[in-house]
Short mmCIF file of C-alpha atoms in Angstrom, two decimals:
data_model
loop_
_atom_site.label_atom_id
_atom_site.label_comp_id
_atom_site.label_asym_id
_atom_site.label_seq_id
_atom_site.Cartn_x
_atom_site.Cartn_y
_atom_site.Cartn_z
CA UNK H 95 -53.03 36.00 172.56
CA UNK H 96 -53.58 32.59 172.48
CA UNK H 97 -57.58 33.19 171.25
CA UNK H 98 -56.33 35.26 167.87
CA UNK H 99 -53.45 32.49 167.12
CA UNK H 100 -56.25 30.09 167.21
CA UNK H 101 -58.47 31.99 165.14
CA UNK H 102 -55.46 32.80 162.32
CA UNK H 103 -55.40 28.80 161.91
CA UNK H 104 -59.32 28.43 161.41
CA UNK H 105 -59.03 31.12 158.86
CA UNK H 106 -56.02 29.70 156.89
CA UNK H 107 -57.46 26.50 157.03
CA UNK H 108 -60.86 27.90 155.39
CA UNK H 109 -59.20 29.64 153.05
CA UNK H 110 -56.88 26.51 151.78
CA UNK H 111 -60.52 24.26 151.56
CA UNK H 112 -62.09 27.01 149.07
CA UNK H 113 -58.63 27.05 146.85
CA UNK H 114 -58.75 23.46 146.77
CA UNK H 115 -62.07 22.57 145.67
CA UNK H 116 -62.29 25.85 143.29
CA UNK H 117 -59.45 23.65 141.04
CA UNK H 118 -61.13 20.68 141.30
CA UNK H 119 -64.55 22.51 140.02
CA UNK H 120 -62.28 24.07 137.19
CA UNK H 121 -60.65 20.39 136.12
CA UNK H 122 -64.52 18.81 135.53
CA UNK H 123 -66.00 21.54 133.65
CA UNK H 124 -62.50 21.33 131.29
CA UNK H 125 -63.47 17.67 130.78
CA UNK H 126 -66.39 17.80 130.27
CA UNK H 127 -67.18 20.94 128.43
CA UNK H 128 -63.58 21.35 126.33
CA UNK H 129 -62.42 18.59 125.73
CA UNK H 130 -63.71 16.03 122.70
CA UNK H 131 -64.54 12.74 123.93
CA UNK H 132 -63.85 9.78 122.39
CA UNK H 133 -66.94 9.11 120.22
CA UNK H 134 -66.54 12.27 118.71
CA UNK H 135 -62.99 11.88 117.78
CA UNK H 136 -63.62 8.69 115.87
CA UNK H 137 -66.93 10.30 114.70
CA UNK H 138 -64.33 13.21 112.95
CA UNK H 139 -61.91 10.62 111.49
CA UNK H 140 -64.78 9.02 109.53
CA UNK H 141 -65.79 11.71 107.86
CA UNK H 142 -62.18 12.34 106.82
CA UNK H 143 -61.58 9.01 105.00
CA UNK H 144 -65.46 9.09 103.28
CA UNK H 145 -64.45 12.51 102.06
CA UNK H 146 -61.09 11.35 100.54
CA UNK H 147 -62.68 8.46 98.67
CA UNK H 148 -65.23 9.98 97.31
CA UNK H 149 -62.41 12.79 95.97
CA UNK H 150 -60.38 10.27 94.41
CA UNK H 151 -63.28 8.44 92.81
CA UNK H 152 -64.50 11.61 91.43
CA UNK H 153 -64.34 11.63 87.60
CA UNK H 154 -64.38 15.27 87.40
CA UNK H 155 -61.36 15.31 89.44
CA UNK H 156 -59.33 13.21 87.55
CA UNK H 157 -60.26 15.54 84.48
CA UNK H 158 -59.56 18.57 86.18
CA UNK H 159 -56.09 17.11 86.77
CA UNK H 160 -56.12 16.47 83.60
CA UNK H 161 -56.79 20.01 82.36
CA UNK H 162 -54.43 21.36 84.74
CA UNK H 163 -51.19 18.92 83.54
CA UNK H 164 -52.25 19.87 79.55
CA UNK H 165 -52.09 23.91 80.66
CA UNK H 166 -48.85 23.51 82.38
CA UNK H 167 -46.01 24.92 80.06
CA UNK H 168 -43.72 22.44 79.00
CA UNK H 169 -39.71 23.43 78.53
CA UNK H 170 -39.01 23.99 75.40
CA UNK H 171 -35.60 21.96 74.20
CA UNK H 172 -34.04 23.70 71.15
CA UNK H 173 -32.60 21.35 68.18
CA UNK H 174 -29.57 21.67 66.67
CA UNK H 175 -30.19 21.99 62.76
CA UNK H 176 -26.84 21.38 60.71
CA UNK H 177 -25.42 23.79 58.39
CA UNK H 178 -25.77 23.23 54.92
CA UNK H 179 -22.86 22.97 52.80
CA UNK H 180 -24.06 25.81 50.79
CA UNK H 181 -24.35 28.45 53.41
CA UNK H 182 -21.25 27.69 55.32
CA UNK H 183 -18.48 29.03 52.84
CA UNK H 184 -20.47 32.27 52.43
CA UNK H 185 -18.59 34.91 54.65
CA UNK H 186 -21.26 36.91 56.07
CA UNK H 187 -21.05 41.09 56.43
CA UNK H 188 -19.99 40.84 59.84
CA UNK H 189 -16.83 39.68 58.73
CA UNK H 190 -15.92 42.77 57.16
CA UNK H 191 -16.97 44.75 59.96
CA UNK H 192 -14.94 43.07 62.27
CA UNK H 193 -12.00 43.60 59.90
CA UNK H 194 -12.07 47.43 60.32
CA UNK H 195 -12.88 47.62 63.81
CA UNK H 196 -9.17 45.43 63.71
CA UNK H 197 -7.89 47.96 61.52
CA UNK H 198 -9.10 51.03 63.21
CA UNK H 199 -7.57 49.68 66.47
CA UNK H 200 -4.52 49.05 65.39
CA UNK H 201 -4.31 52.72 64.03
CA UNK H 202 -5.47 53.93 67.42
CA UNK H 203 -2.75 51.82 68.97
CA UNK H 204 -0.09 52.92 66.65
CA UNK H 205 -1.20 56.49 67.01
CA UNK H 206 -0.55 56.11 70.86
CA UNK H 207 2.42 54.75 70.86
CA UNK H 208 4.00 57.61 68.29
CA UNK H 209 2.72 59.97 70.88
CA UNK H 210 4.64 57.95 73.12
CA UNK H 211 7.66 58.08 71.13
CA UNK H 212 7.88 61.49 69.97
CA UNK H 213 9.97 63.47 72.72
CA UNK H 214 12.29 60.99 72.59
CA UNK H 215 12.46 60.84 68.84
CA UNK H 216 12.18 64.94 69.15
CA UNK H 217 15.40 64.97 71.42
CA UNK H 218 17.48 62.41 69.33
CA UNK H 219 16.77 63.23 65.49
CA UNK H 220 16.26 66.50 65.63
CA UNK H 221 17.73 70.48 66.71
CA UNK H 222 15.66 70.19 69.96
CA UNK H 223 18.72 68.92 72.12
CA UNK H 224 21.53 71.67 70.52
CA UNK H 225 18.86 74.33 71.02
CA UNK H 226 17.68 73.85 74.47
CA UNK H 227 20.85 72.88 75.96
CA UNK H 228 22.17 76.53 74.96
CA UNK H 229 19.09 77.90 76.62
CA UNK H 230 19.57 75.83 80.18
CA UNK H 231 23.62 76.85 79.56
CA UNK H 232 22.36 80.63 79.22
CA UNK H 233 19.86 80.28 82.17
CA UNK H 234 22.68 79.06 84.45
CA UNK H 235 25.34 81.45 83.43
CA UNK H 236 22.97 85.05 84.14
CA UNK H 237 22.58 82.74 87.88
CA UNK H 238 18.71 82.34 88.11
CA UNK H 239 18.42 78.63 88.60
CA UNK H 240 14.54 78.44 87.92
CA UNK H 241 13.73 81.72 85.76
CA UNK H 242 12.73 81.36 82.56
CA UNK H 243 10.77 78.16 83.50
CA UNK H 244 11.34 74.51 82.09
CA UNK H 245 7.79 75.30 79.96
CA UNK H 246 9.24 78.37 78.92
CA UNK H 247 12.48 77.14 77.25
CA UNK H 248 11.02 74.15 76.05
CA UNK H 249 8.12 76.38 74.11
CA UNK H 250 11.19 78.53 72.46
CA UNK H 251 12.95 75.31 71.56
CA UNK H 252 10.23 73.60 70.03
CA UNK H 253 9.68 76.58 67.71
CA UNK H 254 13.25 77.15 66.69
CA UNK H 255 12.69 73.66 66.34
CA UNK H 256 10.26 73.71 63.65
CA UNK H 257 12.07 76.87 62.38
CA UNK H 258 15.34 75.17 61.73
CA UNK H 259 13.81 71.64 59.92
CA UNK H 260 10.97 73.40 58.00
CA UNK H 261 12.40 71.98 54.99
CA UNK H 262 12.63 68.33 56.67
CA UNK H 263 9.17 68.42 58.06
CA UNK H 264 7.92 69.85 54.57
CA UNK H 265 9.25 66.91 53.30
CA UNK H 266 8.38 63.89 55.67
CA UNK H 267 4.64 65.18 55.56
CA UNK H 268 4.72 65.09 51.83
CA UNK H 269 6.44 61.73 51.13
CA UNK H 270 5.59 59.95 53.80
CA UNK H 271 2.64 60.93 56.11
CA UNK H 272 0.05 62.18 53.78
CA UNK H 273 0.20 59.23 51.72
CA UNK H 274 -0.39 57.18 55.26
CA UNK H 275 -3.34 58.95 55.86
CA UNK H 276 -4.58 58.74 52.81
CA UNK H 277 -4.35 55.10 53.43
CA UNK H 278 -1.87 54.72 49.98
CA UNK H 279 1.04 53.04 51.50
CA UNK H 280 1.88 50.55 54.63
CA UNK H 281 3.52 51.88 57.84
CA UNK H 282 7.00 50.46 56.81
CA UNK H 283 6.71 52.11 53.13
CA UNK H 284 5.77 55.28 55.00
CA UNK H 285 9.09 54.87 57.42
CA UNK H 286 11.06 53.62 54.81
CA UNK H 287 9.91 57.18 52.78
CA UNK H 288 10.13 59.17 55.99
CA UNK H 289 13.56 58.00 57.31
CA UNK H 290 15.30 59.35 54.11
CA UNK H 291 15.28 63.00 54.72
CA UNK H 292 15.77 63.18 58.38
CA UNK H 293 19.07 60.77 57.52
CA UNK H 294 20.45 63.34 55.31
CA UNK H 295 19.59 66.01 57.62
CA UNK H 296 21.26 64.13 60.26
CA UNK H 297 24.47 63.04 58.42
CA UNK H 298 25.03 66.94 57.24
CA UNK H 299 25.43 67.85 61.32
CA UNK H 300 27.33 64.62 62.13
CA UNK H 301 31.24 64.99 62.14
CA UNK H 302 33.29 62.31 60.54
CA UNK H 303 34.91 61.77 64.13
CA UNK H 304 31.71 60.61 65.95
CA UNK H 305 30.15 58.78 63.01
CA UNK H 306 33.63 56.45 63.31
CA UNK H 307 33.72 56.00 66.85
CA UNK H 308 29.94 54.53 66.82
CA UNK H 309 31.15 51.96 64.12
CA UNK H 310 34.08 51.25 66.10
CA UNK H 311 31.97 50.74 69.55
CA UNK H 312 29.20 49.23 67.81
CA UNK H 313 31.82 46.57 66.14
CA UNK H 314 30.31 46.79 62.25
CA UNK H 315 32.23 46.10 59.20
CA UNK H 316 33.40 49.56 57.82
CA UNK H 317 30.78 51.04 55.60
CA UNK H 318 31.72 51.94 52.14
CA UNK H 319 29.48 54.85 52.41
CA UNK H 320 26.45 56.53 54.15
CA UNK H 321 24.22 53.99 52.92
CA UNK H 322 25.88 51.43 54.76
CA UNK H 323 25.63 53.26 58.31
CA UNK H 324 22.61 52.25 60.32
CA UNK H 325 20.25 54.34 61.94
CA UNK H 326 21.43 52.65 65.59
CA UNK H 327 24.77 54.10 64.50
CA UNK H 328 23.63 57.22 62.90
CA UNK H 329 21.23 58.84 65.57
CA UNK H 330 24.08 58.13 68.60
CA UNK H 331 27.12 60.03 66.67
CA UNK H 332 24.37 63.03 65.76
CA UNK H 333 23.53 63.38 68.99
CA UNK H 334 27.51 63.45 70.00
CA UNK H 335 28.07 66.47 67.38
CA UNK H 336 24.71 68.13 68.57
CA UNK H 337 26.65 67.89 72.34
CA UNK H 338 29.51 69.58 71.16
CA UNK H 339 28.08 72.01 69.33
CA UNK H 340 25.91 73.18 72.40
CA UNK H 341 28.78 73.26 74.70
CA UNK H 342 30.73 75.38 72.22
CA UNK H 343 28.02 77.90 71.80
CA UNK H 344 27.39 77.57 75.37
CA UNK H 345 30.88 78.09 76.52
CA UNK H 346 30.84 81.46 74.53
CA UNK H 347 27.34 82.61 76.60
CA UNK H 348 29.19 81.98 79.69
CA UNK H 349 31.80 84.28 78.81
CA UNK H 350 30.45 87.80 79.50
CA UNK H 351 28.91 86.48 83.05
CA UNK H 352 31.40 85.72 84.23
CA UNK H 353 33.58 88.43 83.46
CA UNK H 354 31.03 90.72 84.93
CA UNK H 355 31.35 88.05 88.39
CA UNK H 356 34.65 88.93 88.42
CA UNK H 357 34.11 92.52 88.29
CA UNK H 358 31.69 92.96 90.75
CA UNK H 359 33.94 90.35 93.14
CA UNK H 360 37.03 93.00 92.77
CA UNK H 361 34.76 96.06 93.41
CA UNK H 362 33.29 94.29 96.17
CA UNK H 363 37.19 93.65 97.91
CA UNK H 364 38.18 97.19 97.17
CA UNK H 365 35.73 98.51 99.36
CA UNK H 366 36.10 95.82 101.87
CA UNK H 367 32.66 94.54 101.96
CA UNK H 368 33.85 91.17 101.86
CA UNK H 369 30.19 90.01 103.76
CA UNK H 370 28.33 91.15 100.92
CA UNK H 371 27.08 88.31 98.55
CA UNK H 372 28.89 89.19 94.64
CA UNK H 373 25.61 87.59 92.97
CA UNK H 374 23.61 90.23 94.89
CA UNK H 375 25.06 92.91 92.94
CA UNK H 376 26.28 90.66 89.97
CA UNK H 377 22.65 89.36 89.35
CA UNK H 378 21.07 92.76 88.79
CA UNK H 379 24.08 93.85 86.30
CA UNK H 380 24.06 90.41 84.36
CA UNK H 381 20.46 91.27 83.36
CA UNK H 382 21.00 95.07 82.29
CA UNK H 383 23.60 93.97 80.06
CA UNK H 384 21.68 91.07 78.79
CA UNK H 385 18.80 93.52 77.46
CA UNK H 386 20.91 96.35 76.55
CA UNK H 387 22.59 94.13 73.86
CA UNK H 388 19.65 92.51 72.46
CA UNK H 389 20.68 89.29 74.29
CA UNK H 390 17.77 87.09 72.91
CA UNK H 391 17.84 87.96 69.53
CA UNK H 392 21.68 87.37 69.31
CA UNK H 393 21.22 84.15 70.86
CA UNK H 394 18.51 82.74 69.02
CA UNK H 395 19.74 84.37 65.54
CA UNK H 396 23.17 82.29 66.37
CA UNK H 397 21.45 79.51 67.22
CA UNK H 398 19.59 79.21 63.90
CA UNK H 399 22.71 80.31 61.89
CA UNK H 400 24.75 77.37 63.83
CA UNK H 401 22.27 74.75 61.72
CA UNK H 402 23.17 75.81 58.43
#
């Protein structure tokens, strides 16, 4: 046992001898075969500084400097010229054109904003609000809260509309909003024309009654005559007499409903079916005797006939 320790320690020691010298053998043949010695190194740095003298002492080089400098764009720095007197008063075409690109949006703005304007102006000035009050009235009293449909009566309404203020609208296109097109008058002359008949169409469905209690709330001298009312007095006491003309007429629609609720209500507690809903049966009935009497053409042949 003692014999293979022994030889273990030869061999390790062998083998540490060969690692040792193999570095050292690698080290020399680095220095002396890779690396540059001394000589050489100065040798190279010699060379260098002959090379760079000779460069800079070079004519050619300086003219190929030169030549390279003179090809190089330059920037280009623009000069202000001043503008003769001549020139500067002229007004040049792009004036003009800027002029009706101003004009033609303005129109489009204008245009816009009447678009804008025109259900409210529809509801205030005109037969819209009588008519289709009467038609929601009429809806509610037969008891079907969403049949026709808001489209629906507003579609009837705007015709009767136009029907009713034919002659008005005849006459506000002719005097006032043909000529605007036509580019003949401003937009005040064309209000100022326009206003005129829808004032006197105004002032013939406005009672006396309403027309004094806007002067009174609105705190104005008394006018001497129509003239004198303004339209901020005008268009409020219309709309007052259009009201009450819609809940007269309306008041009458009610009428035969609910007589026929009241019928169907006493039927109903004669024969003791007091669980039973009256507008079940009432409905039904309300809508026979709404077609068997022509109910739309009364209505909107009394409407019409209320305007004039």
């Amino acid at each position: 046992m003692k014999r293979y320790f022994h030889w273990l320690a030869v061999v390790l020691v062998m083998l540490g001898a060969l690692g040792a010298l193999g570095g050292f053998a690698a080290s020399a043949y680095a220095q002396t075969e890779g690396a540059p010695s001394e000589a050489e190194i100065n040798a190279d740095l010699s060379d260098i500084a002959r090379d760079a003298s000779i460069m800079q002492a070079s004519p050619l080089s300086q003219a190929a400097r030169e030549a390279k400098a003179a090809a190089s764009p330059k920037p280009h720095v623009p000069r202000l010229s001043k503008p003769s007197a001549g020139k500067g008063n002229a007004s040049s075409p792009s004036a003009s054109s800027d002029g009706d690109r101003t004009a033609l949006a303005l129109r489009i703005a204008i245009g816009l904003t009447l678009v804008a304007v025109v259900p409210g102006l529809l509801v205030c000035m005109t037969a819209f609000l009588r008519i289709i009050i009467v038609l929601s009235m009429l809806r509610h009293a037969i008891g079907m809260q969403e049949t026709p449909p808001n489209t629906a009566l507003i579609g009837i309404a705007i015709f009767l509309t136009m029907f009713t203020m034919a002659p008005v609208i005849q006459t506000v296109n002719t005097t006032s909003l043909q000529p605007f097109l036509a580019g003949k008058t401003t937009p005040e002359q064309a209000y100022e024309r326009g206003i005129v008949p829808l004032r006197d169409y105004m002032v013939r469905q406005t009672r006396e009654q309403d027309l004094a209690l806007m002067v009174e709330l609105s705190r104005a001298p008394q006018p001497r005559d129509m003239t004198d009312i303004s339209n901020v007095q005008l268009i409020p006491a219309y709309m007052l007499s259009e009201l009450r003309a819609a809940f007269q007429i309306g008041f009458m629609v009610f009428l035969p409903f609910i007589l026929i609720d009241l019928i169907v209500s006493s039927l109903l507690m004669a024969l003791g079916m007091m669980m039973m809903p009256p507008a079940t049966i009432a409905l039904p009935l309300k809508i026979l005797m709404f077609i068997l009497v022509d109910g739309w053409g009364l209505l909107l042949r009394a409407l019409v006939g209320s305007f004039h």
